[in-house]
PDB file of C-alpha atoms in Angstrom:
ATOM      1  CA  UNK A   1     165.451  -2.726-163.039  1.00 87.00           C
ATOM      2  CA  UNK A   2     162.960   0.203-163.337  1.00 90.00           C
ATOM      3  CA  UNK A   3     164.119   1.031-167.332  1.00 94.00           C
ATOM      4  CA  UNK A   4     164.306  -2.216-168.134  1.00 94.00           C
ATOM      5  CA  UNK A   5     160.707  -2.790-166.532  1.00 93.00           C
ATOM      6  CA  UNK A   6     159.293   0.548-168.945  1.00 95.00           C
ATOM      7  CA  UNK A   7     161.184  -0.565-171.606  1.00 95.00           C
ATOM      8  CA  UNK A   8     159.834  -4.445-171.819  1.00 94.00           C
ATOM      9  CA  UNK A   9     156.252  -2.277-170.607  1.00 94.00           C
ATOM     10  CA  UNK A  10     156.953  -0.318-173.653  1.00 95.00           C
ATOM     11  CA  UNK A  11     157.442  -2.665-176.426  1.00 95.00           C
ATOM     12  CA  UNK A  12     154.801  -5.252-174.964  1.00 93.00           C
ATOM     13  CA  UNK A  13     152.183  -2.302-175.156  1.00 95.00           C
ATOM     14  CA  UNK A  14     153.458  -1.509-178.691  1.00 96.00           C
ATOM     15  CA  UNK A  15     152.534  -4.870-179.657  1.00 95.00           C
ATOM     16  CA  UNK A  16     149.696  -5.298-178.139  1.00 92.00           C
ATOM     17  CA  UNK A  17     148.241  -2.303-179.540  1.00 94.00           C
ATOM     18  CA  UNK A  18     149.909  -3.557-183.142  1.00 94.00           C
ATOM     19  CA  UNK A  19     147.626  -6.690-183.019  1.00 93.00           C
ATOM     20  CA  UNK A  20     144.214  -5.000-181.237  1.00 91.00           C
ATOM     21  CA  UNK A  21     144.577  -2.748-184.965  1.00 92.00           C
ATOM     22  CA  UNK A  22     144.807  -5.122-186.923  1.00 92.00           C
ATOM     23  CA  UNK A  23     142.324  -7.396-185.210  1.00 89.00           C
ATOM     24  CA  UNK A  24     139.734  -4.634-185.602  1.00 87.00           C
ATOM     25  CA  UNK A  25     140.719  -3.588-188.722  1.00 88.00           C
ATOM     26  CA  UNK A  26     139.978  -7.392-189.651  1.00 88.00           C
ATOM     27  CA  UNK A  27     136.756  -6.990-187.847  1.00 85.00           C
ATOM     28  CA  UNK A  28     135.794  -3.913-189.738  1.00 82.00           C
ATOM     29  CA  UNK A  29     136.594  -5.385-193.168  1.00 84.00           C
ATOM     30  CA  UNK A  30     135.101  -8.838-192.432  1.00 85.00           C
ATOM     31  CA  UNK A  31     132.470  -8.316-189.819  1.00 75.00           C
ATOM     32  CA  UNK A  32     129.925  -6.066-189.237  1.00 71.00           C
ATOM     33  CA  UNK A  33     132.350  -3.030-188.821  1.00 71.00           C
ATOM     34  CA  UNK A  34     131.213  -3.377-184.937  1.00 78.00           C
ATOM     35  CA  UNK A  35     135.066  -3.125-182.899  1.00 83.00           C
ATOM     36  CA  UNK A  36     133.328  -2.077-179.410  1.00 85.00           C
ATOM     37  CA  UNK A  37     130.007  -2.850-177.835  1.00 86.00           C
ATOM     38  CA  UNK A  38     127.635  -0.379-178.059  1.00 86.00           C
ATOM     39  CA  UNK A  39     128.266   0.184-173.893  1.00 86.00           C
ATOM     40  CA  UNK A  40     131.413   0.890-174.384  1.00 89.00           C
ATOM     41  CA  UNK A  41     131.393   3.281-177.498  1.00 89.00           C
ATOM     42  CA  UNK A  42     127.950   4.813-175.275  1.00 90.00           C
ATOM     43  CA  UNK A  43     130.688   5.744-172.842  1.00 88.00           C
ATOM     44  CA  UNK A  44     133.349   6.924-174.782  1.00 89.00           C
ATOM     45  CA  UNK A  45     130.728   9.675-176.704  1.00 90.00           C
ATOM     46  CA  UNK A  46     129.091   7.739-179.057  1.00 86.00           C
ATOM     47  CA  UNK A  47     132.056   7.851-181.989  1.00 88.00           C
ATOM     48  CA  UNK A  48     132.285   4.095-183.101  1.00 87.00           C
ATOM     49  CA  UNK A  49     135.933   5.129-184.059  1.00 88.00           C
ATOM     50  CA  UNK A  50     136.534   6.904-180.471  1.00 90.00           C
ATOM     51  CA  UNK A  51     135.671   3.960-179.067  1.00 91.00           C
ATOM     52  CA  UNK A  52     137.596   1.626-181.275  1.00 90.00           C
ATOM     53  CA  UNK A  53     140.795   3.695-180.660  1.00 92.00           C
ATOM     54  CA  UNK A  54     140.531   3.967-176.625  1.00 93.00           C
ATOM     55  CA  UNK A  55     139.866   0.195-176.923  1.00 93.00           C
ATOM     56  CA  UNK A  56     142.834  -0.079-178.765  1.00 93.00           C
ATOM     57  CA  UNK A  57     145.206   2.223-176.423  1.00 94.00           C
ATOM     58  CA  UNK A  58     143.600   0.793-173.000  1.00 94.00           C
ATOM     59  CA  UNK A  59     144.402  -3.162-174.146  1.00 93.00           C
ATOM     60  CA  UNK A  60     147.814  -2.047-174.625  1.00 95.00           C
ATOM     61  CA  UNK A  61     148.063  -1.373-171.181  1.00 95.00           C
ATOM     62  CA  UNK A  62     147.585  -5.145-170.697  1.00 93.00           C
ATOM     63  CA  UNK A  63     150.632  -5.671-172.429  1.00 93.00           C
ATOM     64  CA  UNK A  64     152.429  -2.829-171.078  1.00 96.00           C
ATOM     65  CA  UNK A  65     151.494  -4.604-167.487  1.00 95.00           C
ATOM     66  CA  UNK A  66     152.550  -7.855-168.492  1.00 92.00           C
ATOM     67  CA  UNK A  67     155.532  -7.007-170.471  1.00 93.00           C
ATOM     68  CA  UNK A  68     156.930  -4.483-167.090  1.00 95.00           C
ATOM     69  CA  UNK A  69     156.303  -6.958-164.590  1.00 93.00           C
ATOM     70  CA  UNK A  70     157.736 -10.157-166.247  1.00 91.00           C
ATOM     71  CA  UNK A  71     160.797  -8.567-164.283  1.00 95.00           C
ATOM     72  CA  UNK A  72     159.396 -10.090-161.048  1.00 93.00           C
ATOM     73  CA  UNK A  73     160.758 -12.797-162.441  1.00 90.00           C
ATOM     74  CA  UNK A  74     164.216 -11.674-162.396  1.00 92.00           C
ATOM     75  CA  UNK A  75     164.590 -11.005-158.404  1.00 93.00           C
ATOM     76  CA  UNK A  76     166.268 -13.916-157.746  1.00 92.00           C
ATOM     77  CA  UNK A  77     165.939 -13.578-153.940  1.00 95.00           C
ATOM     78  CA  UNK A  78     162.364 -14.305-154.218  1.00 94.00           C
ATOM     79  CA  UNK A  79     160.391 -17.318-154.337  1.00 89.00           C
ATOM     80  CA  UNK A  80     158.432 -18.163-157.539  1.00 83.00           C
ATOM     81  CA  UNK A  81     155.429 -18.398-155.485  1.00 85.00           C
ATOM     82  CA  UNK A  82     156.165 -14.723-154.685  1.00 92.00           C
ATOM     83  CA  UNK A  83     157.415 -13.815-157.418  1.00 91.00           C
ATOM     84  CA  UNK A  84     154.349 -15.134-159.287  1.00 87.00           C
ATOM     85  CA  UNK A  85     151.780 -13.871-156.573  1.00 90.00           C
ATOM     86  CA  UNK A  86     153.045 -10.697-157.370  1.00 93.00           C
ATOM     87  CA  UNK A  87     152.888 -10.520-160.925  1.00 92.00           C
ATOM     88  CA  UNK A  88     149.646 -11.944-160.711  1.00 90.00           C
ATOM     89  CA  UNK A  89     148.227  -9.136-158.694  1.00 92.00           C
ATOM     90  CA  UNK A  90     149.507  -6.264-160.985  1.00 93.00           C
ATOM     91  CA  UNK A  91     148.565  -7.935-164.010  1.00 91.00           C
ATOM     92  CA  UNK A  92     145.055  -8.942-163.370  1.00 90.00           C
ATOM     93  CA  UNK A  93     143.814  -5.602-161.201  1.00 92.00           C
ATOM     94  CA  UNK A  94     145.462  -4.194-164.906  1.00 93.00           C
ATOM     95  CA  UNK A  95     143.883  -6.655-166.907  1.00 89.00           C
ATOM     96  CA  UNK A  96     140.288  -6.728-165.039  1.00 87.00           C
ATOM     97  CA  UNK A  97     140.027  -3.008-165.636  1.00 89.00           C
ATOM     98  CA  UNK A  98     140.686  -2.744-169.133  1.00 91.00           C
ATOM     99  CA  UNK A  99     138.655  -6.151-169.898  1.00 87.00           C
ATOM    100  CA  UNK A 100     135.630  -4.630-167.878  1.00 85.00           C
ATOM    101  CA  UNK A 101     135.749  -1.087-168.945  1.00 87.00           C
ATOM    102  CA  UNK A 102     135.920  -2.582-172.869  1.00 88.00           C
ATOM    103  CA  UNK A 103     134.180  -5.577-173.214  1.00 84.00           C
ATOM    104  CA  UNK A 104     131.583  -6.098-170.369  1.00 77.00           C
ATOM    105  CA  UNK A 105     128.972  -4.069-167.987  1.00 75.00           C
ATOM    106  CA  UNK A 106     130.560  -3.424-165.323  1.00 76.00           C
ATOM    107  CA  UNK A 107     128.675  -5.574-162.442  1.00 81.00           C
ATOM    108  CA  UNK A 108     129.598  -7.486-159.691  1.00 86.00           C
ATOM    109  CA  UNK A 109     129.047 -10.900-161.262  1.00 86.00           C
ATOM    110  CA  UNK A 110     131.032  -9.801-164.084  1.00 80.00           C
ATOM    111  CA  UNK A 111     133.546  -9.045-161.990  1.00 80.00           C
ATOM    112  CA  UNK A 112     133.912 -11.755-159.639  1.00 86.00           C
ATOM    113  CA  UNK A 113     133.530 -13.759-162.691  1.00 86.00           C
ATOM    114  CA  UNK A 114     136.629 -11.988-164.695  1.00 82.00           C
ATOM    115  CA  UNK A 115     138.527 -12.604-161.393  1.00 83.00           C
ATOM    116  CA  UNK A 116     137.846 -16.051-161.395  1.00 89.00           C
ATOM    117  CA  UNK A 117     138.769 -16.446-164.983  1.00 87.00           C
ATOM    118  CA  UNK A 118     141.866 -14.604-164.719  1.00 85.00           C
ATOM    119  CA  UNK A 119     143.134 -16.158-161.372  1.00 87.00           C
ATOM    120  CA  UNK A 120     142.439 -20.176-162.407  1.00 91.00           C
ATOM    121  CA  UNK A 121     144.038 -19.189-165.550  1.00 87.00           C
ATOM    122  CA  UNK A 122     147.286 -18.180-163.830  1.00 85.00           C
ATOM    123  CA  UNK A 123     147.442 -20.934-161.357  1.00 87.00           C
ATOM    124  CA  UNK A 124     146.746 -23.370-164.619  1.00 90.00           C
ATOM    125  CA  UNK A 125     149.707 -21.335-166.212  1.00 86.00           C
ATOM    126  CA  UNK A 126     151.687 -20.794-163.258  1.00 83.00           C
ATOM    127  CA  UNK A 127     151.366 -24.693-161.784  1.00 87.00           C
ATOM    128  CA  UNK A 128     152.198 -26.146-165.138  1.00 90.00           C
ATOM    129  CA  UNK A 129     155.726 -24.167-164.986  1.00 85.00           C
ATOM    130  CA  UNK A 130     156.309 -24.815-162.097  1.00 87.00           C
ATOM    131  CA  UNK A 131     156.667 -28.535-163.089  1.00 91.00           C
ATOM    132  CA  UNK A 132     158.082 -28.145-165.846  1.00 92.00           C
ATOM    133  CA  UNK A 133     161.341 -26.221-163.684  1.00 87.00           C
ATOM    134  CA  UNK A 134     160.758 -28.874-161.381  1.00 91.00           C
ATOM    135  CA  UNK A 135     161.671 -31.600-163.486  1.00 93.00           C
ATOM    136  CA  UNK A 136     164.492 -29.531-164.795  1.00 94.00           C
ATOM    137  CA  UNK A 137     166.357 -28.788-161.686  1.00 93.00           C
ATOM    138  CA  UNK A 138     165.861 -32.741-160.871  1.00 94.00           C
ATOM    139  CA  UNK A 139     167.371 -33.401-163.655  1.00 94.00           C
ATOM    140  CA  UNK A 140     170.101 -31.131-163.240  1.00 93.00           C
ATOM    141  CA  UNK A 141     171.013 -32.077-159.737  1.00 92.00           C
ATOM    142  CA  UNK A 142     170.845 -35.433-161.389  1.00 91.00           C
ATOM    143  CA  UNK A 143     173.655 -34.728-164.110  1.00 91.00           C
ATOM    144  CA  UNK A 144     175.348 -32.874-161.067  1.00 91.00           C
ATOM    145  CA  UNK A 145     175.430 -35.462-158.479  1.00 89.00           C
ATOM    146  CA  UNK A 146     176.210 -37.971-161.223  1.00 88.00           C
ATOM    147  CA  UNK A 147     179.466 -35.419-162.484  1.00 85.00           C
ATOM    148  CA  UNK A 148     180.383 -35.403-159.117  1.00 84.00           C
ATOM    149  CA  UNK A 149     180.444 -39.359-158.195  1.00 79.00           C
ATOM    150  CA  UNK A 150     182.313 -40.034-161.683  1.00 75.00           C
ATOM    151  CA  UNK A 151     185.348 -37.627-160.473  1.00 71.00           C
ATOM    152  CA  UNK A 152     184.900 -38.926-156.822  1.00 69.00           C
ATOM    153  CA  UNK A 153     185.508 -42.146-158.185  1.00 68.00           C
ATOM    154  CA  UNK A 154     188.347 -40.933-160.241  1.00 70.00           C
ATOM    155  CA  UNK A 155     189.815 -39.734-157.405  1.00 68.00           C
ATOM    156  CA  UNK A 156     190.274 -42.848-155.625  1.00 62.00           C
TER     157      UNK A 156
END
């Protein structure tokens, strides 16, 4: 589970770094050639391209973070709840950092804020899929129960 974890961490993180380029390199050819907020490229020494490229590297590590722990999803002997609970958790302590760090002062009301964002944005995400498998298990145990009467009744 652990290689397969880096491995899906891997190729997530190459991706998202694949579209953060090209998204500034958009930004740079169409915009104002501004990739990272003066804060940020303050912090990182001044070096508008410094800064673009640690932006670049540290939102890959959303994607590494979401692309490792979509294997939660695979340990069958836990709930979803849990299984989502704990995704959730690694993703958005992952996620908060980078998205703080890059794109906003780092304050408390930022903070709580991103936290709020990030959490009703997963229950949105996570309650709608949950219905969704819902409705297909019921249906399934439907097509099963129904399979099951037609050779019941076969039977007699």
């Amino acid at each position: 589970m652990l290689k397969k974890s880096l491995l899906r961490g891997a190729c997530s993180y190459c991706v998202c770094v694949t579209v953060a380029a090209l998204i500034a390199l958009m930004i740079c050819l169409l915009g104002d050639g501004m990739v990272a907020i003066p804060e940020f490229t303050a912090r990182t020494g001044g070096d508008p391209l410094t800064a673009a490229l640690v932006q670049i590297l540290l939102i890959g590590l959303i994607g590494f973070a979401f692309g490792a722990g979509s294997v939660l999803f695979e340990i069958e002997h836990w709930s979803f709840l849990r299984q989502g609970a704990v995704h959730l958790t690694l993703t958005a302590a992952v996620w908060i950092a980078v998205e703080l760090i890059c794109f906003t002062p780092i304050t408390l009301p930022a903070m709580l804020s991103m936290g709020l964002s990030v959490v009703a944005t997963y229950a949105l995400t996570w309650g709608s899929q949950y219905f969704v498998w819902k409705n297909k298990v019921r249906r399934l145990n439907d097509q099963i129960r129904r399979k099951n009467e037609e050779d019941f009744d076969e039977c007699r």
